[in-house]
Amino acid sequence: MVEAILSGLGGLTAGAQMLFVDWRNAIMIVVGFVLLYLGIKKDCEPLLLVPIGFGCILVNIPLSDVMSNDGFIRVIYDAGIATELFPLLIFVGIGAMTDFGPLLAQPSTFLLGAAGQFGIFITLLLALALGFPQLDAVAIGIIGACDGPTAIYVASKYAPHLLGAVSVAAYSYMSLVPVIQPPIMRFLTTKEERMTVMKPVARPVSRTTKLMFPLVITILGGLIAPKGLPLLGTIMLGNLMRESGVVSRLTKASENEIANVVTLFLGLCIGATMVGSAFIKAQTLIVLALGFIAICLDTVCGVLMGKLMRVVTRGKINPLIGAAGISAFPMAARVVQREGAKWNKKSYLLMHAMGANAGGQVGSVIAAAVMLSVLAGMGIIR
Amino acid sequence: MDNFTFGMTMLICGMGGTLLTLWIMSLVMGLLGKLFPEKPADKGE
């Protein structure tokens, strides 16, 4: 009987003993607490960082079986991440939430949305130069889309072992956009450029145009880059529902209930991929560093495109709005407005920046779609 | 395929393809905006 009691007690202390055997689990539990701290105390993307942090803690408790074959997070992971369903459902919600009106009022801002994606491809080159395999480099580059669901979609499909690092990088840097972008914007522009006052967006957009937008973009995008059709189709479906105004129940469900439930599951699953033995590697730090470079490069290319458009329009464009050509919506647009107002109180850049920012939303999806279609064309993916 | 060829192909086709696709989209949406301008009736909707 004593032996049975000792065995029973051994079962109670096995987890704690294992914590001292593999120090990486203990470190990752601390990382989980840091993510929770950032989400709860610093309000950095709390909707994601709280479930990610908790998932990270759950999976790193020694002998935890939440990610074993029949563990509850594994079941959610297999159903929603492995099948790429969760990012797509999130995209329906994003489409339902986003007003593309400012973009449609100034279609030229699509180009700023394109420039804001260049960081993806330059980072891909850097990752290749650092010796990452080709599909890993693609997953790392996609952090530059500044778009969580797109990054998760691509990483889960082509480099699932990098999913945790790529997702954490994408969401962390998105929340740090107000810190990352302003110094780059100031460095690349002159005081005169920053002080430029842009005329208000006067052109109203008809309902017909707003209704045609998701349909035209889906068909055009699908014809050019069919591999990205799930991404493009879901975001445009959400937007069509929003603009049609006849399915408000579905629109509200997409932007609230569905998006909330999926965000919870998504965050938990991402956190659960951050197992100490797989996450604590030099490779993870390199991925995080490359992700940071990607978002800096997006800002650089966006501002440079803004400068080019300023030259073409003979000084009518404030190049700061180029920094909003990324997918962090509407945070990047607000950063541009704040920065512009700092240099000229008469400058009101918000609506122009919102156009560029909405262009960045479409641009990130198109960049991923183009990337996947080019990969398929080269025979690297099916 | 070696990494250099892969990287340059992704850079040229990926970056060029993204820019071209979004440029075409901007032209089409600009055209649609002209074809379907907002009418006074739209304002009530």
CSV table of C-alpha atoms in Angstrom, one decimal:
chain,number,residue,atom,x,y,z
A,1,MET,CA,0.0,0.0,0.0
A,2,VAL,CA,2.9,2.3,0.8
A,3,GLU,CA,4.2,1.7,-2.7
A,4,ALA,CA,0.8,2.6,-4.2
A,5,ILE,CA,0.7,5.8,-2.1
A,6,LEU,CA,4.2,6.8,-3.2
A,7,SER,CA,3.3,6.1,-6.8
A,8,GLY,CA,0.2,8.3,-6.4
A,9,LEU,CA,2.2,11.1,-4.9
A,10,GLY,CA,4.8,10.7,-7.7
A,11,GLY,CA,1.9,11.4,-10.1
A,12,LEU,CA,1.2,14.6,-8.3
A,13,THR,CA,4.8,15.9,-8.4
A,14,ALA,CA,5.8,14.7,-11.9
A,15,GLY,CA,4.8,17.9,-13.6
A,16,ALA,CA,6.7,20.1,-11.2
A,17,GLN,CA,9.8,17.8,-11.5
A,18,MET,CA,9.6,18.0,-15.3
A,19,LEU,CA,9.6,21.8,-15.0
A,20,PHE,CA,13.2,21.6,-13.7
A,21,VAL,CA,14.2,19.0,-16.3
A,22,ASP,CA,13.3,21.2,-19.3
A,23,TRP,CA,14.0,24.8,-18.6
A,24,ARG,CA,12.5,25.9,-21.9
A,25,ASN,CA,9.0,25.2,-20.6
A,26,ALA,CA,9.6,27.5,-17.7
A,27,ILE,CA,10.9,30.3,-20.0
A,28,MET,CA,7.9,29.9,-22.2
A,29,ILE,CA,5.5,30.2,-19.2
A,30,VAL,CA,7.2,33.5,-18.5
A,31,VAL,CA,6.8,34.5,-22.2
A,32,GLY,CA,3.1,33.6,-21.8
A,33,PHE,CA,2.9,36.0,-18.8
A,34,VAL,CA,4.6,38.7,-20.8
A,35,LEU,CA,2.0,38.4,-23.5
A,36,LEU,CA,-0.8,38.5,-21.0
A,37,TYR,CA,0.9,41.6,-19.4
A,38,LEU,CA,1.1,43.3,-22.8
A,39,GLY,CA,-2.5,42.5,-23.6
A,40,ILE,CA,-4.1,43.3,-20.2
A,41,LYS,CA,-1.9,46.1,-18.9
A,42,LYS,CA,-0.6,47.7,-22.1
A,43,ASP,CA,-3.7,47.1,-24.2
A,44,CYS,CA,-1.6,45.7,-27.1
A,45,GLU,CA,-4.0,43.7,-29.3
A,46,PRO,CA,-5.6,42.2,-26.1
A,47,LEU,CA,-8.2,40.2,-28.1
A,48,LEU,CA,-5.4,38.1,-29.4
A,49,LEU,CA,-2.5,38.4,-26.9
A,50,VAL,CA,-4.7,37.2,-24.0
A,51,PRO,CA,-5.7,33.9,-25.5
A,52,ILE,CA,-2.2,33.5,-27.1
A,53,GLY,CA,-0.5,34.1,-23.8
A,54,PHE,CA,-2.8,31.7,-22.0
A,55,GLY,CA,-2.5,29.0,-24.7
A,56,CYS,CA,1.3,29.4,-24.3
A,57,ILE,CA,1.1,28.8,-20.6
A,58,LEU,CA,-1.3,25.9,-21.0
A,59,VAL,CA,0.9,24.0,-23.5
A,60,ASN,CA,4.1,24.6,-21.5
A,61,ILE,CA,2.9,23.1,-18.3
A,62,PRO,CA,4.9,19.9,-18.1
A,63,LEU,CA,3.0,16.8,-19.1
A,64,SER,CA,0.2,19.0,-20.5
A,65,ASP,CA,-1.8,17.0,-23.0
A,66,VAL,CA,-3.8,19.9,-24.5
A,67,MET,CA,-1.9,19.5,-27.8
A,68,SER,CA,-1.7,15.7,-27.8
A,69,ASN,CA,-3.6,13.8,-30.4
A,70,ASP,CA,-6.9,14.1,-28.6
A,71,GLY,CA,-6.1,17.2,-26.6
A,72,PHE,CA,-8.8,19.8,-26.7
A,73,ILE,CA,-6.6,22.5,-28.4
A,74,ARG,CA,-5.4,19.9,-30.9
A,75,VAL,CA,-9.0,19.3,-31.8
A,76,ILE,CA,-9.6,23.0,-32.4
A,77,TYR,CA,-6.2,23.3,-34.2
A,78,ASP,CA,-7.0,20.5,-36.6
A,79,ALA,CA,-10.5,21.8,-37.3
A,80,GLY,CA,-9.6,25.5,-37.8
A,81,ILE,CA,-5.9,26.1,-38.4
A,82,ALA,CA,-4.9,23.0,-40.3
A,83,THR,CA,-7.9,23.5,-42.6
A,84,GLU,CA,-7.2,27.3,-42.8
A,85,LEU,CA,-10.8,27.9,-41.8
A,86,PHE,CA,-10.2,30.3,-39.0
A,87,PRO,CA,-8.2,33.0,-40.8
A,88,LEU,CA,-10.9,32.9,-43.6
A,89,LEU,CA,-13.7,33.3,-41.1
A,90,ILE,CA,-11.9,36.2,-39.6
A,91,PHE,CA,-11.6,37.7,-43.1
A,92,VAL,CA,-15.4,37.6,-43.5
A,93,GLY,CA,-15.6,39.7,-40.3
A,94,ILE,CA,-12.9,42.1,-41.5
A,95,GLY,CA,-14.7,42.6,-44.8
A,96,ALA,CA,-17.9,43.2,-42.9
A,97,MET,CA,-16.2,45.8,-40.6
A,98,THR,CA,-14.2,47.7,-43.3
A,99,ASP,CA,-15.5,50.8,-45.1
A,100,PHE,CA,-13.7,50.9,-48.4
A,101,GLY,CA,-15.4,54.3,-49.2
A,102,PRO,CA,-12.3,56.4,-48.7
A,103,LEU,CA,-10.4,54.1,-51.1
A,104,LEU,CA,-13.1,54.2,-53.7
A,105,ALA,CA,-13.2,58.0,-53.5
A,106,GLN,CA,-9.5,58.1,-54.5
A,107,PRO,CA,-8.7,54.8,-56.3
A,108,SER,CA,-5.1,56.0,-56.9
A,109,THR,CA,-4.4,55.2,-53.2
A,110,PHE,CA,-4.5,51.5,-54.3
A,111,LEU,CA,-0.9,52.2,-55.3
A,112,LEU,CA,0.1,53.2,-51.8
A,113,GLY,CA,-1.5,49.9,-50.7
A,114,ALA,CA,0.7,48.1,-53.2
A,115,ALA,CA,3.9,49.9,-52.1
A,116,GLY,CA,3.1,49.0,-48.5
A,117,GLN,CA,3.5,45.3,-49.4
A,118,PHE,CA,7.0,45.6,-50.8
A,119,GLY,CA,8.6,44.7,-47.4
A,120,ILE,CA,7.2,41.2,-47.9
A,121,PHE,CA,9.3,40.5,-50.9
A,122,ILE,CA,12.5,42.2,-49.7
A,123,THR,CA,12.2,40.3,-46.4
A,124,LEU,CA,11.7,37.1,-48.3
A,125,LEU,CA,15.0,37.7,-50.0
A,126,LEU,CA,16.7,38.4,-46.6
A,127,ALA,CA,15.3,35.2,-45.2
A,128,LEU,CA,16.7,33.3,-48.1
A,129,ALA,CA,20.1,35.0,-47.7
A,130,LEU,CA,20.1,33.8,-44.1
A,131,GLY,CA,19.6,30.2,-45.2
A,132,PHE,CA,15.9,29.6,-44.5
A,133,PRO,CA,14.3,27.1,-46.8
A,134,GLN,CA,12.2,28.6,-49.6
A,135,LEU,CA,8.7,28.1,-48.1
A,136,ASP,CA,9.9,29.2,-44.6
A,137,ALA,CA,11.2,32.4,-46.3
A,138,VAL,CA,7.7,32.9,-47.8
A,139,ALA,CA,6.1,32.5,-44.4
A,140,ILE,CA,8.5,34.9,-42.8
A,141,GLY,CA,8.1,37.5,-45.6
A,142,ILE,CA,4.4,37.4,-45.2
A,143,ILE,CA,4.8,39.0,-41.7
A,144,GLY,CA,5.3,42.2,-43.8
A,145,ALA,CA,1.7,42.0,-44.9
A,146,CYS,CA,1.0,43.4,-41.5
A,147,ASP,CA,-2.1,41.3,-41.6
A,148,GLY,CA,-2.6,38.6,-38.9
A,149,PRO,CA,-5.0,36.3,-40.7
A,150,THR,CA,-3.0,36.4,-44.0
A,151,ALA,CA,0.2,35.6,-42.1
A,152,ILE,CA,-1.6,32.7,-40.3
A,153,TYR,CA,-3.1,31.4,-43.5
A,154,VAL,CA,0.2,31.3,-45.3
A,155,ALA,CA,2.3,30.1,-42.4
A,156,SER,CA,-0.1,27.3,-41.4
A,157,LYS,CA,-0.3,26.0,-44.9
A,158,TYR,CA,3.4,26.1,-45.9
A,159,ALA,CA,5.5,26.4,-42.7
A,160,PRO,CA,3.4,25.2,-39.8
A,161,HIS,CA,6.5,24.9,-37.6
A,162,LEU,CA,6.9,28.7,-37.8
A,163,LEU,CA,3.2,29.5,-37.1
A,164,GLY,CA,3.8,30.6,-33.5
A,165,ALA,CA,6.7,32.9,-34.3
A,166,VAL,CA,5.1,34.3,-37.4
A,167,SER,CA,1.8,35.0,-35.7
A,168,VAL,CA,3.3,36.5,-32.6
A,169,ALA,CA,5.5,38.7,-34.8
A,170,ALA,CA,2.6,39.8,-37.0
A,171,TYR,CA,0.3,40.7,-34.2
A,172,SER,CA,3.0,42.2,-31.9
A,173,TYR,CA,4.4,44.5,-34.6
A,174,MET,CA,0.9,45.5,-35.8
A,175,SER,CA,0.2,46.8,-32.3
A,176,LEU,CA,3.6,48.6,-32.3
A,177,VAL,CA,2.8,50.5,-35.5
A,178,PRO,CA,2.4,53.8,-33.6
A,179,VAL,CA,5.9,53.3,-32.3
A,180,ILE,CA,7.6,51.9,-35.4
A,181,GLN,CA,6.3,54.2,-38.1
A,182,PRO,CA,6.8,57.8,-36.9
A,183,PRO,CA,10.6,57.9,-36.8
A,184,ILE,CA,10.8,56.3,-40.3
A,185,MET,CA,8.2,58.8,-41.6
A,186,ARG,CA,10.2,61.7,-40.2
A,187,PHE,CA,13.5,60.4,-41.5
A,188,LEU,CA,12.3,60.0,-45.1
A,189,THR,CA,10.4,63.3,-45.5
A,190,THR,CA,11.3,67.0,-45.4
A,191,LYS,CA,9.5,69.4,-43.1
A,192,GLU,CA,7.9,71.0,-46.2
A,193,GLU,CA,6.6,67.7,-47.3
A,194,ARG,CA,5.2,66.8,-43.9
A,195,MET,CA,3.4,70.2,-43.7
A,196,THR,CA,1.6,69.7,-47.0
A,197,VAL,CA,-2.1,70.3,-46.7
A,198,MET,CA,-4.2,68.0,-48.9
A,199,LYS,CA,-7.5,69.0,-50.3
A,200,PRO,CA,-10.5,67.2,-48.7
A,201,VAL,CA,-11.8,64.1,-50.5
A,202,ALA,CA,-14.8,65.6,-52.2
A,203,ARG,CA,-15.8,62.9,-54.5
A,204,PRO,CA,-18.8,61.0,-53.1
A,205,VAL,CA,-19.1,57.3,-53.9
A,206,SER,CA,-22.3,55.9,-55.1
A,207,ARG,CA,-24.0,52.8,-53.6
A,208,THR,CA,-23.7,51.0,-56.9
A,209,THR,CA,-19.9,51.5,-57.0
A,210,LYS,CA,-19.7,50.3,-53.4
A,211,LEU,CA,-21.7,47.2,-54.3
A,212,MET,CA,-19.7,46.6,-57.5
A,213,PHE,CA,-16.4,46.9,-55.6
A,214,PRO,CA,-16.3,43.5,-53.8
A,215,LEU,CA,-17.6,41.7,-56.9
A,216,VAL,CA,-15.1,43.3,-59.3
A,217,ILE,CA,-12.2,42.8,-57.0
A,218,THR,CA,-13.0,39.2,-56.4
A,219,ILE,CA,-13.3,38.4,-60.1
A,220,LEU,CA,-10.2,40.5,-61.1
A,221,GLY,CA,-8.1,39.2,-58.2
A,222,GLY,CA,-9.4,35.6,-58.8
A,223,LEU,CA,-8.5,35.7,-62.5
A,224,ILE,CA,-5.0,37.1,-61.8
A,225,ALA,CA,-4.1,35.2,-58.6
A,226,PRO,CA,-6.5,32.2,-58.2
A,227,LYS,CA,-4.5,30.7,-55.3
A,228,GLY,CA,-5.5,33.6,-53.1
A,229,LEU,CA,-9.2,33.4,-53.9
A,230,PRO,CA,-10.1,32.0,-50.5
A,231,LEU,CA,-8.5,35.1,-48.8
A,232,LEU,CA,-9.9,37.6,-51.3
A,233,GLY,CA,-13.3,35.9,-51.6
A,234,THR,CA,-14.0,35.9,-47.9
A,235,ILE,CA,-13.0,39.5,-47.2
A,236,MET,CA,-15.1,40.7,-50.2
A,237,LEU,CA,-18.0,38.5,-49.2
A,238,GLY,CA,-18.0,40.3,-45.8
A,239,ASN,CA,-17.9,43.6,-47.6
A,240,LEU,CA,-20.6,42.8,-50.0
A,241,MET,CA,-22.9,41.8,-47.1
A,242,ARG,CA,-22.1,45.1,-45.4
A,243,GLU,CA,-22.7,47.2,-48.4
A,244,SER,CA,-25.8,45.4,-49.6
A,245,GLY,CA,-27.5,46.3,-46.3
A,246,VAL,CA,-30.0,43.5,-46.8
A,247,VAL,CA,-28.3,40.8,-44.6
A,248,SER,CA,-27.6,42.9,-41.5
A,249,ARG,CA,-28.0,39.8,-39.3
A,250,LEU,CA,-25.3,38.0,-41.2
A,251,THR,CA,-23.1,41.1,-41.2
A,252,LYS,CA,-23.4,41.6,-37.5
A,253,ALA,CA,-22.8,37.9,-36.8
A,254,SER,CA,-19.7,38.0,-39.0
A,255,GLU,CA,-18.2,41.1,-37.3
A,256,ASN,CA,-19.2,40.1,-33.8
A,257,GLU,CA,-20.1,36.6,-32.8
A,258,ILE,CA,-18.3,34.6,-35.5
A,259,ALA,CA,-15.2,36.9,-35.4
A,260,ASN,CA,-15.1,36.8,-31.5
A,261,VAL,CA,-15.4,33.0,-31.3
A,262,VAL,CA,-12.8,32.4,-34.0
A,263,THR,CA,-10.4,35.0,-32.5
A,264,LEU,CA,-10.6,33.1,-29.2
A,265,PHE,CA,-9.9,29.7,-30.8
A,266,LEU,CA,-7.2,31.2,-33.1
A,267,GLY,CA,-5.4,32.9,-30.3
A,268,LEU,CA,-5.5,29.7,-28.1
A,269,CYS,CA,-4.2,27.6,-31.0
A,270,ILE,CA,-1.4,30.0,-31.8
A,271,GLY,CA,-0.4,30.1,-28.2
A,272,ALA,CA,-0.4,26.3,-28.1
A,273,THR,CA,2.1,26.1,-30.9
A,274,MET,CA,4.6,27.9,-28.7
A,275,VAL,CA,6.0,24.8,-27.0
A,276,GLY,CA,9.4,25.5,-25.4
A,277,SER,CA,11.3,22.8,-27.2
A,278,ALA,CA,10.1,24.1,-30.6
A,279,PHE,CA,10.0,27.8,-29.9
A,280,ILE,CA,13.2,28.6,-28.0
A,281,LYS,CA,15.7,28.6,-30.9
A,282,ALA,CA,17.9,31.1,-32.5
A,283,GLN,CA,15.6,30.7,-35.5
A,284,THR,CA,12.7,32.2,-33.6
A,285,LEU,CA,14.7,35.3,-32.8
A,286,ILE,CA,15.7,35.7,-36.4
A,287,VAL,CA,12.1,35.3,-37.5
A,288,LEU,CA,11.1,38.1,-35.0
A,289,ALA,CA,13.9,40.3,-36.2
A,290,LEU,CA,13.0,39.8,-39.9
A,291,GLY,CA,9.3,40.5,-39.1
A,292,PHE,CA,10.4,43.8,-37.6
A,293,ILE,CA,12.5,44.6,-40.7
A,294,ALA,CA,9.5,43.7,-43.0
A,295,ILE,CA,7.2,46.2,-41.3
A,296,CYS,CA,9.9,48.9,-41.4
A,297,LEU,CA,10.5,48.2,-45.1
A,298,ASP,CA,6.7,48.5,-45.7
A,299,THR,CA,6.7,51.9,-44.2
A,300,VAL,CA,9.8,53.0,-46.1
A,301,CYS,CA,8.3,51.8,-49.5
A,302,GLY,CA,4.9,53.3,-48.7
A,303,VAL,CA,6.4,56.7,-47.9
A,304,LEU,CA,8.7,56.6,-50.9
A,305,MET,CA,5.6,55.9,-53.1
A,306,GLY,CA,4.0,58.8,-51.4
A,307,LYS,CA,6.9,61.0,-52.4
A,308,LEU,CA,6.7,59.7,-56.0
A,309,MET,CA,3.0,60.5,-56.1
A,310,ARG,CA,3.8,64.0,-54.7
A,311,VAL,CA,6.2,64.6,-57.6
A,312,VAL,CA,3.7,63.3,-60.2
A,313,THR,CA,0.8,65.4,-58.8
A,314,ARG,CA,3.1,68.4,-58.4
A,315,GLY,CA,3.1,68.7,-54.7
A,316,LYS,CA,-0.6,67.8,-54.0
A,317,ILE,CA,0.1,64.7,-52.0
A,318,ASN,CA,1.5,64.6,-48.5
A,319,PRO,CA,3.9,61.6,-48.6
A,320,LEU,CA,3.1,60.8,-45.0
A,321,ILE,CA,-0.1,59.1,-46.2
A,322,GLY,CA,2.1,56.4,-47.9
A,323,ALA,CA,2.9,55.0,-44.4
A,324,ALA,CA,-0.8,54.1,-44.1
A,325,GLY,CA,-0.6,51.7,-47.1
A,326,ILE,CA,-0.3,48.7,-44.8
A,327,SER,CA,-3.0,46.5,-43.5
A,328,ALA,CA,-3.0,47.6,-39.8
A,329,PHE,CA,-6.5,49.2,-40.1
A,330,PRO,CA,-7.3,51.8,-39.0
A,331,MET,CA,-4.3,52.2,-36.7
A,332,ALA,CA,-1.8,53.2,-39.5
A,333,ALA,CA,-4.2,55.9,-40.7
A,334,ARG,CA,-4.5,57.4,-37.2
A,335,VAL,CA,-0.7,57.4,-36.9
A,336,VAL,CA,-0.5,59.4,-40.2
A,337,GLN,CA,-3.2,61.9,-39.1
A,338,ARG,CA,-1.4,62.4,-35.7
A,339,GLU,CA,2.0,62.8,-37.3
A,340,GLY,CA,0.7,65.2,-40.0
A,341,ALA,CA,-1.2,67.4,-37.4
A,342,LYS,CA,2.0,67.5,-35.4
A,343,TRP,CA,3.8,69.4,-38.2
A,344,ASN,CA,0.8,71.5,-39.5
A,345,LYS,CA,-2.3,71.9,-37.4
A,346,LYS,CA,-4.3,72.8,-40.5
A,347,SER,CA,-3.4,69.5,-42.0
A,348,TYR,CA,-6.2,66.9,-41.9
A,349,LEU,CA,-4.9,63.7,-43.5
A,350,LEU,CA,-7.2,61.1,-41.9
A,351,MET,CA,-9.6,60.5,-44.8
A,352,HIS,CA,-6.7,60.3,-47.3
A,353,ALA,CA,-4.8,58.0,-45.0
A,354,MET,CA,-7.9,55.9,-44.5
A,355,GLY,CA,-8.0,55.4,-48.3
A,356,ALA,CA,-4.4,54.3,-48.3
A,357,ASN,CA,-5.0,52.1,-45.3
A,358,ALA,CA,-8.0,50.4,-47.0
A,359,GLY,CA,-5.8,50.0,-50.0
A,360,GLY,CA,-3.3,48.3,-47.7
A,361,GLN,CA,-6.0,45.9,-46.6
A,362,VAL,CA,-6.7,44.9,-50.2
A,363,GLY,CA,-3.0,45.1,-51.0
A,364,SER,CA,-1.9,42.6,-48.3
A,365,VAL,CA,-4.5,40.1,-49.5
A,366,ILE,CA,-3.5,40.6,-53.2
A,367,ALA,CA,0.2,40.3,-52.3
A,368,ALA,CA,-0.4,37.0,-50.6
A,369,ALA,CA,-2.6,35.8,-53.4
A,370,VAL,CA,0.0,36.8,-56.0
A,371,MET,CA,2.8,35.2,-54.0
A,372,LEU,CA,0.9,31.9,-53.8
A,373,SER,CA,0.0,32.0,-57.4
A,374,VAL,CA,3.6,32.6,-58.4
A,375,LEU,CA,4.7,29.7,-56.2
A,376,ALA,CA,2.1,27.5,-57.8
A,377,GLY,CA,3.2,28.7,-61.3
A,378,MET,CA,6.8,27.7,-60.4
A,379,GLY,CA,5.6,24.3,-59.2
A,380,ILE,CA,6.7,24.8,-55.7
A,381,ILE,CA,3.2,24.4,-54.2
A,382,ARG,CA,0.2,22.7,-55.6
B,1,MET,CA,15.5,25.7,-58.1
B,2,ASP,CA,18.3,27.6,-56.4
B,3,ASN,CA,17.6,30.3,-53.8
B,4,PHE,CA,18.8,33.2,-56.0
B,5,THR,CA,16.5,32.3,-58.9
B,6,PHE,CA,13.7,31.7,-56.5
B,7,GLY,CA,14.2,35.0,-54.7
B,8,MET,CA,14.5,37.1,-57.8
B,9,THR,CA,11.5,35.4,-59.4
B,10,MET,CA,9.4,36.1,-56.2
B,11,LEU,CA,10.7,39.7,-56.1
B,12,ILE,CA,10.0,40.5,-59.8
B,13,CYS,CA,6.8,38.5,-60.3
B,14,GLY,CA,5.5,39.0,-56.7
B,15,MET,CA,6.2,42.7,-56.3
B,16,GLY,CA,5.4,43.4,-60.0
B,17,GLY,CA,2.3,41.3,-59.9
B,18,THR,CA,1.0,43.0,-56.8
B,19,LEU,CA,1.6,46.5,-58.2
B,20,LEU,CA,0.1,45.6,-61.5
B,21,THR,CA,-3.0,44.0,-60.0
B,22,LEU,CA,-3.7,46.9,-57.7
B,23,TRP,CA,-3.0,49.4,-60.5
B,24,ILE,CA,-5.6,47.6,-62.7
B,25,MET,CA,-8.0,47.5,-59.8
B,26,SER,CA,-7.5,51.3,-59.3
B,27,LEU,CA,-8.3,51.9,-62.9
B,28,VAL,CA,-11.3,49.7,-62.9
B,29,MET,CA,-12.7,51.2,-59.7
B,30,GLY,CA,-12.0,54.7,-61.1
B,31,LEU,CA,-13.9,53.8,-64.2
B,32,LEU,CA,-16.8,52.4,-62.2
B,33,GLY,CA,-16.9,55.6,-60.1
B,34,LYS,CA,-17.3,57.6,-63.3
B,35,LEU,CA,-19.9,55.1,-64.8
B,36,PHE,CA,-21.9,55.1,-61.6
B,37,PRO,CA,-21.6,58.6,-60.1
B,38,GLU,CA,-23.5,59.3,-56.9
B,39,LYS,CA,-26.9,60.7,-57.7
B,40,PRO,CA,-29.0,62.8,-55.3
B,41,ALA,CA,-31.2,59.7,-54.7
B,42,ASP,CA,-28.2,57.8,-53.4
B,43,LYS,CA,-27.8,60.3,-50.6
B,44,GLY,CA,-31.0,59.1,-49.0
B,45,GLU,CA,-29.9,55.5,-48.9
